[in-house]
PDB file of C-alpha atoms and ligand atoms in Angstrom:
ATOM      1  CA  UNK A   1      70.107  30.829 -46.861  1.00 55.00           C
ATOM      2  CA  UNK A   2      69.204  30.451 -43.179  1.00 62.00           C
ATOM      3  CA  UNK A   3      70.463  33.213 -40.877  1.00 69.00           C
ATOM      4  CA  UNK A   4      73.508  32.273 -38.874  1.00 88.00           C
ATOM      5  CA  UNK A   5      73.491  32.809 -35.123  1.00 94.00           C
ATOM      6  CA  UNK A   6      76.128  32.408 -32.466  1.00 96.00           C
ATOM      7  CA  UNK A   7      74.715  30.850 -29.304  1.00 96.00           C
ATOM      8  CA  UNK A   8      75.409  32.830 -26.121  1.00 97.00           C
ATOM      9  CA  UNK A   9      73.684  30.857 -23.357  1.00 94.00           C
ATOM     10  CA  UNK A  10      70.009  30.887 -24.266  1.00 93.00           C
ATOM     11  CA  UNK A  11      70.429  33.937 -26.512  1.00 94.00           C
ATOM     12  CA  UNK A  12      71.075  33.915 -30.227  1.00 94.00           C
ATOM     13  CA  UNK A  13      73.615  36.523 -31.291  1.00 97.00           C
ATOM     14  CA  UNK A  14      73.106  37.462 -34.901  1.00 96.00           C
ATOM     15  CA  UNK A  15      76.043  37.931 -37.240  1.00 96.00           C
ATOM     16  CA  UNK A  16      75.217  41.636 -37.431  1.00 97.00           C
ATOM     17  CA  UNK A  17      76.116  42.019 -33.719  1.00 97.00           C
ATOM     18  CA  UNK A  18      79.406  40.152 -34.086  1.00 98.00           C
ATOM     19  CA  UNK A  19      82.419  42.221 -35.119  1.00 98.00           C
ATOM     20  CA  UNK A  20      85.366  39.862 -34.810  1.00 98.00           C
ATOM     21  CA  UNK A  21      85.820  36.097 -34.974  1.00 98.00           C
ATOM     22  CA  UNK A  22      88.643  33.588 -34.825  1.00 98.00           C
ATOM     23  CA  UNK A  23      88.498  29.844 -35.232  1.00 97.00           C
ATOM     24  CA  UNK A  24      87.597  29.435 -31.547  1.00 98.00           C
ATOM     25  CA  UNK A  25      86.197  32.776 -30.328  1.00 98.00           C
ATOM     26  CA  UNK A  26      83.757  35.523 -31.288  1.00 98.00           C
ATOM     27  CA  UNK A  27      83.293  39.098 -30.106  1.00 98.00           C
ATOM     28  CA  UNK A  28      80.031  41.026 -30.106  1.00 98.00           C
ATOM     29  CA  UNK A  29      78.482  44.271 -28.927  1.00 98.00           C
ATOM     30  CA  UNK A  30      76.596  44.400 -25.635  1.00 96.00           C
ATOM     31  CA  UNK A  31      72.834  44.812 -25.467  1.00 93.00           C
ATOM     32  CA  UNK A  32      73.230  46.842 -22.275  1.00 89.00           C
ATOM     33  CA  UNK A  33      76.707  48.375 -22.101  1.00 91.00           C
ATOM     34  CA  UNK A  34      77.788  50.000 -18.839  1.00 90.00           C
ATOM     35  CA  UNK A  35      79.982  52.436 -20.789  1.00 92.00           C
ATOM     36  CA  UNK A  36      80.626  53.051 -24.521  1.00 95.00           C
ATOM     37  CA  UNK A  37      82.646  50.205 -26.005  1.00 97.00           C
ATOM     38  CA  UNK A  38      81.612  47.588 -23.416  1.00 96.00           C
ATOM     39  CA  UNK A  39      81.780  44.392 -25.483  1.00 98.00           C
ATOM     40  CA  UNK A  40      81.971  40.659 -24.833  1.00 98.00           C
ATOM     41  CA  UNK A  41      84.334  37.964 -26.103  1.00 98.00           C
ATOM     42  CA  UNK A  42      83.198  34.321 -25.981  1.00 98.00           C
ATOM     43  CA  UNK A  43      84.442  30.894 -26.905  1.00 98.00           C
ATOM     44  CA  UNK A  44      82.431  29.499 -29.834  1.00 97.00           C
ATOM     45  CA  UNK A  45      81.986  26.274 -27.909  1.00 97.00           C
ATOM     46  CA  UNK A  46      79.259  26.755 -25.354  1.00 96.00           C
ATOM     47  CA  UNK A  47      80.819  26.037 -21.981  1.00 97.00           C
ATOM     48  CA  UNK A  48      79.732  27.473 -18.673  1.00 98.00           C
ATOM     49  CA  UNK A  49      82.879  27.806 -16.589  1.00 98.00           C
ATOM     50  CA  UNK A  50      86.357  29.149 -17.288  1.00 98.00           C
ATOM     51  CA  UNK A  51      87.867  25.830 -16.144  1.00 98.00           C
ATOM     52  CA  UNK A  52      85.897  24.047 -18.887  1.00 97.00           C
ATOM     53  CA  UNK A  53      87.965  25.706 -21.632  1.00 98.00           C
ATOM     54  CA  UNK A  54      90.778  23.839 -23.346  1.00 98.00           C
ATOM     55  CA  UNK A  55      94.245  25.395 -23.386  1.00 98.00           C
ATOM     56  CA  UNK A  56      93.764  26.375 -27.040  1.00 98.00           C
ATOM     57  CA  UNK A  57      90.417  28.024 -26.291  1.00 98.00           C
ATOM     58  CA  UNK A  58      91.872  29.885 -23.298  1.00 98.00           C
ATOM     59  CA  UNK A  59      94.810  31.224 -25.323  1.00 98.00           C
ATOM     60  CA  UNK A  60      92.608  32.187 -28.222  1.00 98.00           C
ATOM     61  CA  UNK A  61      90.054  33.919 -25.981  1.00 98.00           C
ATOM     62  CA  UNK A  62      92.649  36.047 -24.192  1.00 98.00           C
ATOM     63  CA  UNK A  63      94.624  36.866 -27.336  1.00 98.00           C
ATOM     64  CA  UNK A  64      91.338  37.951 -28.915  1.00 98.00           C
ATOM     65  CA  UNK A  65      90.476  40.057 -25.856  1.00 98.00           C
ATOM     66  CA  UNK A  66      93.926  41.686 -25.976  1.00 98.00           C
ATOM     67  CA  UNK A  67      93.559  42.584 -29.641  1.00 98.00           C
ATOM     68  CA  UNK A  68      90.038  43.949 -29.214  1.00 98.00           C
ATOM     69  CA  UNK A  69      90.911  45.877 -26.066  1.00 98.00           C
ATOM     70  CA  UNK A  70      93.780  47.634 -27.821  1.00 98.00           C
ATOM     71  CA  UNK A  71      91.569  48.741 -30.730  1.00 98.00           C
ATOM     72  CA  UNK A  72      88.551  49.775 -28.663  1.00 98.00           C
ATOM     73  CA  UNK A  73      90.621  51.752 -26.160  1.00 98.00           C
ATOM     74  CA  UNK A  74      91.963  53.797 -29.021  1.00 98.00           C
ATOM     75  CA  UNK A  75      88.614  54.044 -30.862  1.00 98.00           C
ATOM     76  CA  UNK A  76      86.876  55.414 -27.763  1.00 97.00           C
ATOM     77  CA  UNK A  77      89.771  57.735 -26.853  1.00 97.00           C
ATOM     78  CA  UNK A  78      90.099  55.873 -23.582  1.00 97.00           C
ATOM     79  CA  UNK A  79      93.246  55.427 -21.542  1.00 96.00           C
ATOM     80  CA  UNK A  80      92.678  52.130 -19.717  1.00 96.00           C
ATOM     81  CA  UNK A  81      90.682  48.923 -19.935  1.00 97.00           C
ATOM     82  CA  UNK A  82      88.706  46.752 -17.560  1.00 96.00           C
ATOM     83  CA  UNK A  83      88.781  43.048 -18.496  1.00 97.00           C
ATOM     84  CA  UNK A  84      86.408  40.937 -16.398  1.00 96.00           C
ATOM     85  CA  UNK A  85      85.066  37.413 -16.091  1.00 97.00           C
ATOM     86  CA  UNK A  86      82.232  36.544 -13.729  1.00 96.00           C
ATOM     87  CA  UNK A  87      82.903  32.823 -13.425  1.00 97.00           C
ATOM     88  CA  UNK A  88      79.861  31.118 -11.919  1.00 97.00           C
ATOM     89  CA  UNK A  89      76.537  32.410 -10.533  1.00 94.00           C
ATOM     90  CA  UNK A  90      77.899  33.394  -7.114  1.00 94.00           C
ATOM     91  CA  UNK A  91      80.444  35.579  -8.898  1.00 94.00           C
ATOM     92  CA  UNK A  92      77.609  37.336 -10.736  1.00 91.00           C
ATOM     93  CA  UNK A  93      77.521  35.296 -13.951  1.00 94.00           C
ATOM     94  CA  UNK A  94      74.036  35.548 -15.424  1.00 92.00           C
ATOM     95  CA  UNK A  95      74.665  33.942 -18.824  1.00 96.00           C
ATOM     96  CA  UNK A  96      76.096  30.414 -18.423  1.00 97.00           C
ATOM     97  CA  UNK A  97      78.517  30.687 -21.338  1.00 98.00           C
ATOM     98  CA  UNK A  98      82.067  31.906 -20.589  1.00 98.00           C
ATOM     99  CA  UNK A  99      82.601  35.541 -21.623  1.00 98.00           C
ATOM    100  CA  UNK A 100      85.160  38.253 -21.019  1.00 98.00           C
ATOM    101  CA  UNK A 101      83.789  41.755 -20.513  1.00 97.00           C
ATOM    102  CA  UNK A 102      86.008  44.411 -22.107  1.00 98.00           C
ATOM    103  CA  UNK A 103      85.290  47.998 -21.081  1.00 96.00           C
ATOM    104  CA  UNK A 104      87.307  51.021 -22.253  1.00 97.00           C
ATOM    105  CA  UNK A 105      87.987  53.298 -19.257  1.00 95.00           C
ATOM    106  CA  UNK A 106      88.597  57.033 -18.868  1.00 93.00           C
ATOM    107  CA  UNK A 107      89.478  59.248 -15.966  1.00 89.00           C
ATOM    108  CA  UNK A 108      86.332  60.145 -14.003  1.00 86.00           C
ATOM    109  CA  UNK A 109      84.063  57.664 -15.817  1.00 86.00           C
ATOM    110  CA  UNK A 110      82.928  56.410 -12.405  1.00 81.00           C
ATOM    111  CA  UNK A 111      83.035  58.359  -9.134  1.00 80.00           C
ATOM    112  CA  UNK A 112      84.923  55.459  -7.583  1.00 81.00           C
ATOM    113  CA  UNK A 113      86.875  53.204  -9.895  1.00 80.00           C
ATOM    114  CA  UNK A 114      85.450  49.947  -8.590  1.00 80.00           C
ATOM    115  CA  UNK A 115      81.841  51.185  -8.905  1.00 84.00           C
ATOM    116  CA  UNK A 116      82.046  49.616 -12.359  1.00 80.00           C
ATOM    117  CA  UNK A 117      81.460  46.175 -10.814  1.00 82.00           C
ATOM    118  CA  UNK A 118      78.277  47.325  -9.086  1.00 80.00           C
ATOM    119  CA  UNK A 119      77.153  48.883 -12.357  1.00 80.00           C
ATOM    120  CA  UNK A 120      77.717  45.614 -14.263  1.00 79.00           C
ATOM    121  CA  UNK A 121      75.725  43.788 -11.603  1.00 78.00           C
ATOM    122  CA  UNK A 122      72.881  46.305 -11.573  1.00 77.00           C
ATOM    123  CA  UNK A 123      72.590  46.415 -15.368  1.00 75.00           C
ATOM    124  CA  UNK A 124      72.473  42.638 -15.543  1.00 74.00           C
ATOM    125  CA  UNK A 125      69.733  42.356 -12.934  1.00 72.00           C
ATOM    126  CA  UNK A 126      67.664  44.980 -14.775  1.00 71.00           C
ATOM    127  CA  UNK A 127      68.369  43.315 -18.128  1.00 67.00           C
ATOM    128  CA  UNK A 128      67.456  39.848 -16.893  1.00 66.00           C
ATOM    129  CA  UNK A 129      64.102  41.192 -15.670  1.00 65.00           C
ATOM    130  CA  UNK A 130      63.467  42.862 -19.035  1.00 61.00           C
ATOM    131  CA  UNK A 131      64.511  39.872 -21.138  1.00 58.00           C
ATOM    132  CA  UNK A 132      62.652  37.366 -18.952  1.00 55.00           C
ATOM    133  CA  UNK A 133      59.524  39.522 -19.174  1.00 52.00           C
ATOM    134  CA  UNK A 134      60.080  39.701 -22.932  1.00 51.00           C
ATOM    135  CA  UNK A 135      59.928  43.459 -22.719  1.00 49.00           C
ATOM    136  CA  UNK A 136      61.755  45.416 -25.358  1.00 41.00           C
ATOM    137  CA  UNK A 137      65.510  45.208 -24.798  1.00 51.00           C
ATOM    138  CA  UNK A 138      67.370  48.413 -24.104  1.00 71.00           C
ATOM    139  CA  UNK A 139      69.136  48.711 -27.451  1.00 85.00           C
ATOM    140  CA  UNK A 140      67.645  47.875 -30.814  1.00 90.00           C
ATOM    141  CA  UNK A 141      69.289  45.438 -33.181  1.00 92.00           C
ATOM    142  CA  UNK A 142      69.823  48.319 -35.621  1.00 94.00           C
ATOM    143  CA  UNK A 143      71.811  50.351 -33.104  1.00 95.00           C
ATOM    144  CA  UNK A 144      73.866  47.326 -32.123  1.00 97.00           C
ATOM    145  CA  UNK A 145      74.498  46.352 -35.748  1.00 97.00           C
ATOM    146  CA  UNK A 146      75.685  49.908 -36.511  1.00 97.00           C
ATOM    147  CA  UNK A 147      78.144  49.783 -33.615  1.00 98.00           C
ATOM    148  CA  UNK A 148      79.401  46.330 -34.667  1.00 98.00           C
ATOM    149  CA  UNK A 149      79.846  47.683 -38.208  1.00 98.00           C
ATOM    150  CA  UNK A 150      82.105  50.458 -36.921  1.00 98.00           C
ATOM    151  CA  UNK A 151      84.205  48.030 -34.886  1.00 98.00           C
ATOM    152  CA  UNK A 152      84.475  45.571 -37.796  1.00 98.00           C
ATOM    153  CA  UNK A 153      86.335  48.270 -39.745  1.00 97.00           C
ATOM    154  CA  UNK A 154      89.020  48.331 -37.049  1.00 97.00           C
ATOM    155  CA  UNK A 155      89.960  44.754 -37.815  1.00 95.00           C
ATOM    156  CA  UNK A 156      89.735  44.662 -41.600  1.00 88.00           C
TER     157      UNK A 156
HETATM  158  W1  LIG B   1      77.578  38.036 -17.004  1.00 80.77           W
HETATM  159  O1  LIG B   1      76.508  38.470 -15.827  1.00 80.77           O
HETATM  160  O2  LIG B   1      76.911  36.596 -17.293  1.00 80.77           O
HETATM  161  O3  LIG B   1      79.173  38.292 -16.591  1.00 80.77           O
HETATM  162  O4  LIG B   1      77.304  39.179 -18.296  1.00 80.77           O
HETATM  163  C1  LIG B   1      76.288  39.033 -19.239  1.00 80.77           C
HETATM  164  C2  LIG B   1      76.448  40.150 -20.239  1.00 80.77           C
HETATM  165  O5  LIG B   1      75.749  39.789 -21.395  1.00 80.77           O
HETATM  166  C3  LIG B   1      75.895  41.493 -19.770  1.00 80.77           C
HETATM  167  O6  LIG B   1      76.862  42.508 -19.978  1.00 80.77           O
HETATM  168  C4  LIG B   1      74.664  41.679 -20.647  1.00 80.77           C
HETATM  169  O7  LIG B   1      74.423  43.034 -20.915  1.00 80.77           O
HETATM  170  C5  LIG B   1      75.055  40.911 -21.885  1.00 80.77           C
HETATM  171  N1  LIG B   1      73.962  40.351 -22.678  1.00 80.77           N
HETATM  172  C6  LIG B   1      72.954  39.588 -22.243  1.00 80.77           C
HETATM  173  N2  LIG B   1      72.169  39.211 -23.276  1.00 80.77           N
HETATM  174  C7  LIG B   1      72.703  39.737 -24.390  1.00 80.77           C
HETATM  175  C8  LIG B   1      72.358  39.713 -25.764  1.00 80.77           C
HETATM  176  N3  LIG B   1      71.288  39.064 -26.204  1.00 80.77           N
HETATM  177  N4  LIG B   1      73.136  40.375 -26.641  1.00 80.77           N
HETATM  178  C9  LIG B   1      74.214  41.049 -26.202  1.00 80.77           C
HETATM  179  N5  LIG B   1      74.602  41.109 -24.910  1.00 80.77           N
HETATM  180  C10 LIG B   1      73.861  40.462 -24.011  1.00 80.77           C
END
């Protein structure tokens, strides 16, 4: 049987990277996380901007993010969460497919709390250079699949 992929902009996310799905959304591990547990939640329908989502997709996406955030905060022994959407290129969106970043947070994880946004930006610029140059991505598929496997257990 042909392998199944979830489109994420121009990337193909393999099922092994995906740890949670609903009828309208999917959640997967990040190829270049800024902190442990930094994952992404996407609508299955490939739309660029937040305003392009239907009401059902918007509800489903945020309910999914809420559920995942709760589990990953606990799994990573964190005490807070950053939820973020970069909606459009001038807001820092590099992949033109709506996605919510979910990042478990701990005291002292960044010198200044809001440095996390610079870190997301920096990582994405570095990643884009690496992926566009077809250099080896930062994390192997095996490492990402192992992480997704751990998270999948939280929802079974
Ligand atoms: W955006 O700048 O569009 O808000 O965020 C893009 C996110 O997607 C980044 O966190 C980046 O690390 C992640 N990413 C990019 N390509 C992949 C991929 N192939 N698999 C998993 N995550 C990816």
